[in-house]
Coordinates of C-alpha atoms and ligand atoms in Angstrom, one line a residue:
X1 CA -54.2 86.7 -5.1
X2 CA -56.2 86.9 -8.3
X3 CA -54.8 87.2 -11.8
X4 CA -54.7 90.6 -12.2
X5 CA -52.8 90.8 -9.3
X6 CA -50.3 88.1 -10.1
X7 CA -49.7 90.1 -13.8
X8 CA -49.0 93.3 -11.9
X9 CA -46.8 91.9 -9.5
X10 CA -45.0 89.8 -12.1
X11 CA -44.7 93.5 -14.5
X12 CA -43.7 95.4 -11.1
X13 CA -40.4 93.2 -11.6
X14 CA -40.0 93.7 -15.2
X15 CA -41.4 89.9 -16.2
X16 CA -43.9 89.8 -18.8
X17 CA -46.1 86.3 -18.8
X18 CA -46.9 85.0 -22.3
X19 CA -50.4 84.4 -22.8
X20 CA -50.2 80.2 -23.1
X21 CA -48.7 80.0 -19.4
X22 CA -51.4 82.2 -17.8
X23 CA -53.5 79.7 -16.4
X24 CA -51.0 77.3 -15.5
X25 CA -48.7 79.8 -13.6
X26 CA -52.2 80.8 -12.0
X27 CA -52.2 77.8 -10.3
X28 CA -48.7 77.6 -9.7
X29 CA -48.4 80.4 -8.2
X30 CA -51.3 79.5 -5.3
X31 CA -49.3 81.2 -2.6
X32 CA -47.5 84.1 -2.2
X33 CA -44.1 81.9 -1.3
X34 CA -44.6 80.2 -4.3
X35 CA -45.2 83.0 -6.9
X36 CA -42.0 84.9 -5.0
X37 CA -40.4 81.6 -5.6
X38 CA -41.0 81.7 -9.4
X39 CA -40.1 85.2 -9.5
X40 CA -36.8 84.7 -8.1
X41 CA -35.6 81.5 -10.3
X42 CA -36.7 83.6 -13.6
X43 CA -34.7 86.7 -12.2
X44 CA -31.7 84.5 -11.9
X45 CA -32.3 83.1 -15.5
X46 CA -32.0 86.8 -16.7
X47 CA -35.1 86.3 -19.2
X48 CA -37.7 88.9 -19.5
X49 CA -40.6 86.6 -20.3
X50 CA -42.0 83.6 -18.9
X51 CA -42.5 81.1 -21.6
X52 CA -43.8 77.6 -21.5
X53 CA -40.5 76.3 -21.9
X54 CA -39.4 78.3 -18.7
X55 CA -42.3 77.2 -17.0
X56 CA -41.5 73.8 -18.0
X57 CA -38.0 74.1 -16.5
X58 CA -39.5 75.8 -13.4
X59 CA -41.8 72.8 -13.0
X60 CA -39.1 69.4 -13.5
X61 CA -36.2 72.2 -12.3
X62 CA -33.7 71.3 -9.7
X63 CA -34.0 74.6 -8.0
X64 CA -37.0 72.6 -5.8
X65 CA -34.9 70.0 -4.8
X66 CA -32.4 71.2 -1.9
X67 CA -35.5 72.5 -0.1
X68 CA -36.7 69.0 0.0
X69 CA -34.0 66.9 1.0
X70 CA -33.3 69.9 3.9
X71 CA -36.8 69.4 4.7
X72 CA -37.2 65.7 4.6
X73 CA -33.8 65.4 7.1
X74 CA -34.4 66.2 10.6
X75 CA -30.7 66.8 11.6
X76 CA -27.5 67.6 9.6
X77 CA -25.5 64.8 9.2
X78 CA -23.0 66.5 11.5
X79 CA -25.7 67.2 14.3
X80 CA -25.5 62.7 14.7
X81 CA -21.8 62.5 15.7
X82 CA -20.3 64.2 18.7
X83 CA -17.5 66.3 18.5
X84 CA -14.0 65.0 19.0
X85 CA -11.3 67.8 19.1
X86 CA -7.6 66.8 20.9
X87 CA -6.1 70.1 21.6
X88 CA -2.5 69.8 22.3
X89 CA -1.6 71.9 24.8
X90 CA 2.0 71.2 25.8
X91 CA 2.3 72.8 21.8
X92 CA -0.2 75.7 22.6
X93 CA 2.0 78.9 24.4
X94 CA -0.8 80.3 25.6
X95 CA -0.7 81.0 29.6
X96 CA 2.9 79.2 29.4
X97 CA 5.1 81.9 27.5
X98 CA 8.1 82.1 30.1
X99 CA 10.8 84.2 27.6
X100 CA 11.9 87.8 29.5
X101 CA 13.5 87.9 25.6
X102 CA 17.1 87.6 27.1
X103 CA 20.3 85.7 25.4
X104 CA 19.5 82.8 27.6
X105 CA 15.7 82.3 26.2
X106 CA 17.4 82.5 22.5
X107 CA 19.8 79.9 23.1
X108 CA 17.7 77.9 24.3
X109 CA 15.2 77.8 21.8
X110 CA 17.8 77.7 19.0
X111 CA 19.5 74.4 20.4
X112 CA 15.8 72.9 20.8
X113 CA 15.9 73.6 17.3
X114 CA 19.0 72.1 16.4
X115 CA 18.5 69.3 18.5
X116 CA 14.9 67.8 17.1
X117 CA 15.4 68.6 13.6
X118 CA 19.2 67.0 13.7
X119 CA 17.5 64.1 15.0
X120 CA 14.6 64.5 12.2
X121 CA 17.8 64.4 9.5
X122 CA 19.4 61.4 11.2
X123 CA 17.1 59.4 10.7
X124 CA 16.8 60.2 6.9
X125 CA 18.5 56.9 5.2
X126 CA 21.3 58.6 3.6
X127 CA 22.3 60.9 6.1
X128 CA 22.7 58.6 8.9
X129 CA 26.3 58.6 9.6
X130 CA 26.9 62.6 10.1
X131 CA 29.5 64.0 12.6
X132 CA 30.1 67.0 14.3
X133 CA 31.6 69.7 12.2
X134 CA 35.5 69.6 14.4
X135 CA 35.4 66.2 14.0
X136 CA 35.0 66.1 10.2
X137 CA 37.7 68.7 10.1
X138 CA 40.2 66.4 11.5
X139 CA 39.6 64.1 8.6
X140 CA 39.3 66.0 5.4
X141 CA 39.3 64.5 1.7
X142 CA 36.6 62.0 3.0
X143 CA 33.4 61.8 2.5
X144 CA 31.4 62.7 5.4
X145 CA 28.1 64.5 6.3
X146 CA 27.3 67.4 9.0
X147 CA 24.1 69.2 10.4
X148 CA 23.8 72.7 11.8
X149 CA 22.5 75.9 11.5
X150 CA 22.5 77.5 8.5
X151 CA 24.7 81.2 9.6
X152 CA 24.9 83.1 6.2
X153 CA 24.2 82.1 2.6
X154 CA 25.6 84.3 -0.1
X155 CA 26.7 84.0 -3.6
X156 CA 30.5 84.5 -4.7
X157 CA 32.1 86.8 -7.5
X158 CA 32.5 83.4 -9.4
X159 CA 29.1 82.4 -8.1
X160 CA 29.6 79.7 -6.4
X161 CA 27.4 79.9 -3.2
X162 CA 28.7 80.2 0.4
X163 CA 26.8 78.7 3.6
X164 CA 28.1 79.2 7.0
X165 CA 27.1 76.2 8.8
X166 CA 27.4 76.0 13.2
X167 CA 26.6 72.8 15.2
X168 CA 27.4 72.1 18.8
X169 CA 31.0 71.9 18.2
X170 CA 31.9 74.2 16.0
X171 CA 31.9 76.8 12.5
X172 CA 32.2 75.4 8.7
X173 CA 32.3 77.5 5.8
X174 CA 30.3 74.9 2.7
X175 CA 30.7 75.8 -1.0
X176 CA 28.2 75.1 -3.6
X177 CA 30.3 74.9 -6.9
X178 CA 28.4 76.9 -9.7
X179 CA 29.7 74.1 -12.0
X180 CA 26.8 72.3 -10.4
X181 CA 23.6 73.2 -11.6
X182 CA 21.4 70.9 -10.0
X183 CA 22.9 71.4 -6.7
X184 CA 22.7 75.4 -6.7
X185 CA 18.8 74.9 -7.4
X186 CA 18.2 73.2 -5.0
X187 CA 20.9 75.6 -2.8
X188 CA 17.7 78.5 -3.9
X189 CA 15.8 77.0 -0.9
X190 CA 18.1 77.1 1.7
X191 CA 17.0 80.3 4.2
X192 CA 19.5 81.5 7.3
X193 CA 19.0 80.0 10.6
X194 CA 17.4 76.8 9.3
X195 CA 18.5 73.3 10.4
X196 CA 19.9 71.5 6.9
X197 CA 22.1 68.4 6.6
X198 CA 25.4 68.5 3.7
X199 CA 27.2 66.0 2.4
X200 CA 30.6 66.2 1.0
X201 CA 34.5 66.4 1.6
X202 CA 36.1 68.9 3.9
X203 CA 39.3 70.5 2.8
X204 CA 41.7 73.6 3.0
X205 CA 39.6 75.2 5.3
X206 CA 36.3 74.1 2.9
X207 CA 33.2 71.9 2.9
X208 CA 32.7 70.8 -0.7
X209 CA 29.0 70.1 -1.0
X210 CA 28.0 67.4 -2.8
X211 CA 24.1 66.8 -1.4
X212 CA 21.9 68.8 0.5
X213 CA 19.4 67.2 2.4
X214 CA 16.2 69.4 4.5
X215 CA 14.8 67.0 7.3
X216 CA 11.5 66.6 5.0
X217 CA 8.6 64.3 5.3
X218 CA 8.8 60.2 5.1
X219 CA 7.9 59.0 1.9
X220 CA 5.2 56.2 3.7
X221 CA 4.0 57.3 6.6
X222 CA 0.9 56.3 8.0
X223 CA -2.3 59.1 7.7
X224 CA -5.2 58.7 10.5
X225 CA -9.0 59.5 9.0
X226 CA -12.0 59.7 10.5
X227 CA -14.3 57.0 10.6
X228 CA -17.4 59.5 10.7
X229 CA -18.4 61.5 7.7
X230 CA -17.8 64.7 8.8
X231 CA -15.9 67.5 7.1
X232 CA -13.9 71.0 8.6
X233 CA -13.8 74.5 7.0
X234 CA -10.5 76.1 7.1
X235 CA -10.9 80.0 6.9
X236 CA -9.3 83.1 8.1
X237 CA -8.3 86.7 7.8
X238 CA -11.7 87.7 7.7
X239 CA -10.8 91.4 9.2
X240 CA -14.1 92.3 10.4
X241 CA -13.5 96.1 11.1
X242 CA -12.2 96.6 7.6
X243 CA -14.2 98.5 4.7
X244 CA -12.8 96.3 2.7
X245 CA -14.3 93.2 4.7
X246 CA -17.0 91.7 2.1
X247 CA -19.8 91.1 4.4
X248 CA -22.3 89.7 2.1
X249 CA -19.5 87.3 1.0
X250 CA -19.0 86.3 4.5
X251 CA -22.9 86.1 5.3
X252 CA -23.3 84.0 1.8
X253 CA -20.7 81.7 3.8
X254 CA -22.6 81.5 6.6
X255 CA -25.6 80.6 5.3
X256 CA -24.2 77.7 3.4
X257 CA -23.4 76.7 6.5
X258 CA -27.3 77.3 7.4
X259 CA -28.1 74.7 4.4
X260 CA -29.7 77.8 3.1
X261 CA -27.1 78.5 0.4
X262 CA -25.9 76.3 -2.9
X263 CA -27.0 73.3 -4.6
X264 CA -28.0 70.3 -3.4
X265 CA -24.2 68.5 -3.1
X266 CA -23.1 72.1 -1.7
X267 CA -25.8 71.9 0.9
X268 CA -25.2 68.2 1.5
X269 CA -21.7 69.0 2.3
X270 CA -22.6 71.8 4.2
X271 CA -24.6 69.2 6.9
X272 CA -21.5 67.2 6.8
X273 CA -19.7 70.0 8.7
X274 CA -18.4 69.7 12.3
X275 CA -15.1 72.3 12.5
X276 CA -14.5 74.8 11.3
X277 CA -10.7 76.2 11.8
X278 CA -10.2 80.2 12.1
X279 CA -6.5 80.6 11.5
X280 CA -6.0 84.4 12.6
X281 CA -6.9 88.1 11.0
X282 CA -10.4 87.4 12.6
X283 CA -10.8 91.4 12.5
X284 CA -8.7 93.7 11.1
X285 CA -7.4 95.2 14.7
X286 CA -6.4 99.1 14.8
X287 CA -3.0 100.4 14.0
X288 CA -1.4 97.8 12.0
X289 CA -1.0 99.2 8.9
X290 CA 0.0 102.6 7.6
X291 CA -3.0 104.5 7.1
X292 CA -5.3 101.9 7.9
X293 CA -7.7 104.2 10.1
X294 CA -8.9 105.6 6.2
X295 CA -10.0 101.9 5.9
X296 CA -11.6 100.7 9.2
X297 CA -15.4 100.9 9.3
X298 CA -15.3 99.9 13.2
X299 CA -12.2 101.4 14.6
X300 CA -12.9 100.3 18.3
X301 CA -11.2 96.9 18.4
X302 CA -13.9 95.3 21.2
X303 CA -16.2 96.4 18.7
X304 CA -14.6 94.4 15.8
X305 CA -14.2 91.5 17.9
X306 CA -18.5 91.8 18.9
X307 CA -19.3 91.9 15.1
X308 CA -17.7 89.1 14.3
X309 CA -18.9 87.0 17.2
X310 CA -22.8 88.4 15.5
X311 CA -21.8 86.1 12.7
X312 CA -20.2 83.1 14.7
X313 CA -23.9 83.1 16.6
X314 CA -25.2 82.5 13.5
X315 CA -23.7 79.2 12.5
X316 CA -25.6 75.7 13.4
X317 CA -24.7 75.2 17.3
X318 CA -23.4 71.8 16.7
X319 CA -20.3 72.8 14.7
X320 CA -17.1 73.1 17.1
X321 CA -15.1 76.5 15.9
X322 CA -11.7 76.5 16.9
X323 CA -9.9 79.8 16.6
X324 CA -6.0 81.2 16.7
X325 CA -4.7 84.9 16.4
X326 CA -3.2 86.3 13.4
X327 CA -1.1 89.5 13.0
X328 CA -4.0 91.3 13.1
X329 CA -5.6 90.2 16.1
X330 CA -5.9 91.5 19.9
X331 CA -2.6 89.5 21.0
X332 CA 1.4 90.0 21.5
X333 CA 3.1 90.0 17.7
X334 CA 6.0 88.3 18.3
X335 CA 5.4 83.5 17.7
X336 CA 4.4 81.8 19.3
X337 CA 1.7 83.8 19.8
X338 CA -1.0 83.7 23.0
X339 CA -4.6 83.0 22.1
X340 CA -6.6 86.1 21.8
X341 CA -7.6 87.8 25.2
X342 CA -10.1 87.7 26.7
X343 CA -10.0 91.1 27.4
X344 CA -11.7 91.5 24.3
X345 CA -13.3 88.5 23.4
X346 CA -15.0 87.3 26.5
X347 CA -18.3 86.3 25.0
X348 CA -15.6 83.9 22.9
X349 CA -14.3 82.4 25.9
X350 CA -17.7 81.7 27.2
X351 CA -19.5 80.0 24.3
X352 CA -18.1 76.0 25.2
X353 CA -18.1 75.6 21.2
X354 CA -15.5 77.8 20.4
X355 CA -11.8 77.1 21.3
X356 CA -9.7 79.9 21.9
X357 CA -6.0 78.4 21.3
X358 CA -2.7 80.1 20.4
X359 CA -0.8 80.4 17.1
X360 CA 0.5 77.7 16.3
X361 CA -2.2 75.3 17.2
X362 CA -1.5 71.5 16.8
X363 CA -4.6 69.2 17.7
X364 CA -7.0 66.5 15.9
X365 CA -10.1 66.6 14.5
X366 CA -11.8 63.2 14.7
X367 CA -8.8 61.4 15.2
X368 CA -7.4 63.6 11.6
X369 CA -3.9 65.7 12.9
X370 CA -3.8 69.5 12.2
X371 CA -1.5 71.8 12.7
X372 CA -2.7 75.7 11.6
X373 CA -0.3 78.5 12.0
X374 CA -1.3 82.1 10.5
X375 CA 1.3 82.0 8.2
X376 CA 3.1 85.3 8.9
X377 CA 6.5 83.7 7.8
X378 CA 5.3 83.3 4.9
X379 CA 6.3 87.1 3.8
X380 CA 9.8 86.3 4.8
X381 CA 9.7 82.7 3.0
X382 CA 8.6 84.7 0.1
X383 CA 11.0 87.1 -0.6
X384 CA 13.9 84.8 0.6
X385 CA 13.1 82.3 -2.1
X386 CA 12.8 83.4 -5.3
X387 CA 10.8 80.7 -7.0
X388 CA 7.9 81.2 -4.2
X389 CA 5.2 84.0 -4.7
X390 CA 2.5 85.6 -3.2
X391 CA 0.5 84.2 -5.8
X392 CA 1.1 80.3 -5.1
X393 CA 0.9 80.1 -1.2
X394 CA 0.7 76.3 -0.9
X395 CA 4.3 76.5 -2.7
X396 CA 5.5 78.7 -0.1
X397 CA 4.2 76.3 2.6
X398 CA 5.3 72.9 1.1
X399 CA 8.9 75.0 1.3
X400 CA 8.4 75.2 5.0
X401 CA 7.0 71.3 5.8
X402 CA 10.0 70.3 3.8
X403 CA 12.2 72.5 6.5
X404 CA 9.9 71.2 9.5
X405 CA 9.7 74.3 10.3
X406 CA 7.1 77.2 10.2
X407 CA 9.2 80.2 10.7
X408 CA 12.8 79.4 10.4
X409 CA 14.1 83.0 9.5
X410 CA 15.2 84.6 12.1
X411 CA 14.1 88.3 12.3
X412 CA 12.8 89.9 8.6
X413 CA 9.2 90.4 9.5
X414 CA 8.4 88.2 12.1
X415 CA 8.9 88.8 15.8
X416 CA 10.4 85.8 17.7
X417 CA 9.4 85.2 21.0
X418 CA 12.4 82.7 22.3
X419 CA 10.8 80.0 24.8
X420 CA 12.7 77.5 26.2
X421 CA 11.3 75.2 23.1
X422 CA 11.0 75.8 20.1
X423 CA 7.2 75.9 19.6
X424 CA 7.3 76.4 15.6
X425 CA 8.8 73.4 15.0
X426 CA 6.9 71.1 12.9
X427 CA 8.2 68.2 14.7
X428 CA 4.6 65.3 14.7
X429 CA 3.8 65.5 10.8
X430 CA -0.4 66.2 10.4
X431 CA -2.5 65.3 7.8
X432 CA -3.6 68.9 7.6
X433 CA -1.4 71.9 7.1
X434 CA -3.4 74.9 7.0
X435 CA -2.5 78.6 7.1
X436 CA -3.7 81.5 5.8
X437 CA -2.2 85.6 5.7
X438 CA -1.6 85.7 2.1
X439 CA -5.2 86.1 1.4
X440 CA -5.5 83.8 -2.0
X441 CA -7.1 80.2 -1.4
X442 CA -4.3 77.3 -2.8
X443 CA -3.6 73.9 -2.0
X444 CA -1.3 71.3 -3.0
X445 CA -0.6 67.7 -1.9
X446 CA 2.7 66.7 -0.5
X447 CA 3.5 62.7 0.7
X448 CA 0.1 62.3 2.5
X449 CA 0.2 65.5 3.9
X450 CA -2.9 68.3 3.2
X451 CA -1.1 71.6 2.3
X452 CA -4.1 74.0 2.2
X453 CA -4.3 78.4 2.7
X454 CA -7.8 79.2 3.2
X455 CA -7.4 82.9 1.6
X456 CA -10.0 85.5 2.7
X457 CA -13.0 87.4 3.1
X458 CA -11.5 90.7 2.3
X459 CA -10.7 92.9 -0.7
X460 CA -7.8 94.4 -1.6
X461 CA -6.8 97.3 0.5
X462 CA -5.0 100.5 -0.5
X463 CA -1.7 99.0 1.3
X464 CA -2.1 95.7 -0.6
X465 CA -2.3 97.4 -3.6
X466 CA 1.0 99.8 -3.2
X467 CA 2.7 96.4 -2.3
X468 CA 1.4 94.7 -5.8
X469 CA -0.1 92.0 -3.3
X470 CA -4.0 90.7 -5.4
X471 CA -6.0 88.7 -3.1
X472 CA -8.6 86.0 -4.1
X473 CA -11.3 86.8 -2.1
X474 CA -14.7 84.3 -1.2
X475 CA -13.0 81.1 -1.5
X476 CA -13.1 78.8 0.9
X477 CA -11.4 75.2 1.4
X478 CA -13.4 71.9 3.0
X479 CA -11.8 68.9 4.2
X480 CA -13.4 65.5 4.1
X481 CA -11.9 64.1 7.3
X482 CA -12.8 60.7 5.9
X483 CA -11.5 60.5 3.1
X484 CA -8.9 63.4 3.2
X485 CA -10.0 65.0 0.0
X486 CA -10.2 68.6 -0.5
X487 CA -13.0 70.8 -2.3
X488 CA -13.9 74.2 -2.6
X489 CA -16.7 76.3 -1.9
X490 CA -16.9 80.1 -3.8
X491 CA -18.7 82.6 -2.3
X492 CA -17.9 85.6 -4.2
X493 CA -20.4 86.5 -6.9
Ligands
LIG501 O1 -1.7 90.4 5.3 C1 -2.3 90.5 4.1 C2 -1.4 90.5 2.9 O2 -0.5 91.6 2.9 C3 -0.5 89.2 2.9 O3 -0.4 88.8 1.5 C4 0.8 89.7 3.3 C5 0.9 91.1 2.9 N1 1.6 91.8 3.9 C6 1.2 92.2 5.1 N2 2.2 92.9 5.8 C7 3.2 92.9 5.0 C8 4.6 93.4 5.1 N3 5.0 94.0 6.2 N4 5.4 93.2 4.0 C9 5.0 92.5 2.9 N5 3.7 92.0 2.8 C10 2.9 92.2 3.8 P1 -2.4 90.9 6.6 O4 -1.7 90.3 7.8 O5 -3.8 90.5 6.5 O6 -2.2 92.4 6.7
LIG502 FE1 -4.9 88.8 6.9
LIG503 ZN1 -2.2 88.3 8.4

């Protein structure tokens, strides 16, 4: 290409050259690749003219670097350690869902409820000595301590607030005395049919509560790392299928996966990863939503499910992608949820790096635990509490660890399926809590434990919008698995 050419092309793009840099850029611009090159980085800068200075920066500029290093290393760092995913399946419901959805299966479930998060209580110092509720009965006016099931909460004429608490042996009505401030904060939190401990002194037909204690997370306990540096991607609700599903957001993603996206430390990190973790809402499914047909670019549901394996063929073959259903997906509705079927994602099933697991999924990633659940309670959470919002997610899912629990309202929003266990009992703590459904990216960090939504890949819809729900789309949250520590990559631009 000769000079006249390289002026043209150069003014075809709206970039003047100033007469100093002619020669130099001449020569700089020896190949097409290159001159393209140039082009681009003074497009980003927004100038209209390339100056000496700009050439300068051009020339010393960082933009040459991540092409090096990528160059200069054979293999991502990821690509030299094999993967090590523990799936827990004796948590995972998927081809062992036994519930015909009788009286039976719901007992059942309930006292597996009752049963592992009493015992999680127990063994909380200062709860240790509870008794049945008949018992304590028989001995009012002392101070005592029971555990159940939280029946009914409501709030008095005087406002004093009223729990109905069950256990094994019998019925207690607790009062919360509005003279107590403290104690009817903290009363905000409690949700119906969730396992809580109270302390206080039974009388005249009344508990008078004095404590409250949720079964919680140990204040020490021991967290397990990885000894390899390698890092996992938490994402979800993606909802391929959608209109609103921001595909060059997603592809951006992908490609920093590639190494062909970011700056250098984003690209470094990128070769660190070895998971990543789809937690539900992979496509956006048919029918789930009032109206939604208006919004669905793809509205056959094998075809959503095709698209989005397109992009998962895209991503490096030596990271592991482990997937669970959401509300959206090609599964039953009511938790624990079956993995997705095959039925429509057969390609899925035969790709050995992808893991097709149910909802909730408990496992470990390079000796780090995870549990990721799709978050669906989280609506009922939500409006139940009214400190949480839609905006703060992690605040919403610190409320459940602290209740060991990921769904512990009965009914509202969320379909129950009741197994003879309890599968949405948080009953091993991880180091990693993930979940996602509320489409905004958040994370907070409770007693050694990860608390992390991985938002979305999707604008608002119209039905977000008539329920005042904003999503954060494009952000997505990586874990270090050696060092536990969290960062964020943003893809929306
Ligand atoms: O959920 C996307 C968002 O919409 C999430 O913030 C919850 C909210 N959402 C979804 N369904 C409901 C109902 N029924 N009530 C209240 N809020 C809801 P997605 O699962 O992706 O549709
Ligand atoms: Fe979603
Ligand atoms: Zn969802």
């Amino acid at each position: 290409m000769n000079q006249n050419q390289m002026i043209y092309k150069f003014l075809d793009n709206n970039i003047n050259i100033h007469p100093s840099v002619l020669g130099e850029l001449r020569q700089l611009c020896s190949s097409e690749l290159d001159m393209n090159r140039i082009l681009d980085i003074t497009k980003r800068k927004g100038t209209s003219v390339i100056t000496m200075e700009l050439l300068d920066e051009i020339k010393n500029g960082n933009e040459k670097k991540p092409e090096v290093i990528i160059k200069g290393r054979k293999k991502a760092i990821a690509e030299e350690y094999d993967a090590d995913i523990k799936i827990n399946c004796s948590k995972d419901i998927t081809s062992k869902s036994f519930t015909s959805g009788n009286l039976n299966n719901f007992v059942k479930c309930f006292n597996n409820r009752y049963e592992v998060l009493s015992k999680i209580l127990k063994s909380r110092q200062s709860i240790t000595s509870s008794n049945l509720i008949e018992i304590v009965k028989n001995h009012s006016f002392s101070e005592s301590s029971i555990i159940g099931i939280v029946n009914s909460k409501k709030e008095t004429k005087k406002g004093h607030i009223l729990i109905e608490l069950e256990d094994p042996s019998g019925i207690s009505n607790a009062l919360i005395l509005n003279k107590d401030e403290d104690l009817k904060k903290i009363s905000n939190e409690i949700v119906t049919d969730e396992i809580i401990g109270l302390k206080g002194k039974y009388g005249r037909g009344l508990f008078i509560v004095h404590e409250i204690f949720f079964p919680d997370v140990p204040i020490n306990r021991e967290v397990r790392k990885s000894s390899d540096p390698v890092v996992a991607v938490l994402i979800s609700d993606v909802h391929v299928g959608s209109a609103k599903f921001l595909d060059d957001v997603f592809l951006r993603f992908i490609n920093w996966l590639r190494m062909e996206e970011g700056n250098i430390s984003q690209r470094e990190l990128a070769s660190k990863v070895k998971y990543i973790v789809i937690g539900g809402d992979l496509v956006d499914g048919v029918g789930i939503y009032p109206e939604q047909k208006e919004e669905l670019v793809i509205r056959d549901i094998h075809k959503q499910y095709a698209k989005f394996y397109e992009y998962l063929s895209m991503i490096p073959d030596y990271i592991e992608i482990i997937i669970i259903p959401g509300n959206h997906d090609a599964t039953r509705q009511a938790e624990p949820q079956p993995a997705i079927s095959s039925d429509f994602a057969q390609e899925y099933y035969d790709d050995p790096r992808i893991h097709m697991v149910g909802n909730p999924l408990t496992a470990e990633l390079h000796g780090v635990r995870i549990v990721s659940y799709h978050g669906k309670s989280l609506d009922n959470i939500i409006s139940a509490i009214p400190t949480l919002s839609y905006t703060k997610p992690a605040k919403a899912m610190l409320s459940l660890l602290k209740k060991r629990h990921l769904s512990p309202i009965y009914g509202g929003k969320v379909p129950l399926a009741p197994e003879n266990a309890d599968y949405l009992i948080l009953e091993e703590l991880p180091e990693i809590l993930h979940m996602g459904h509320v489409h905004t990216t958040d994370y907070t960090t409770y007693r050694n434990t990860l608390v992390i939504n991985s938002g979305t890949f999707q604008a608002q819809t119209s039905y977000q919008k008539k329920l005042n729900i904003h999503p954060i789309p494009g952000n997505t949250p990586v874990v270090d698995l050696q060092t536990l520590k969290i960062s964020e990559m943003k893809f929306l631009v």
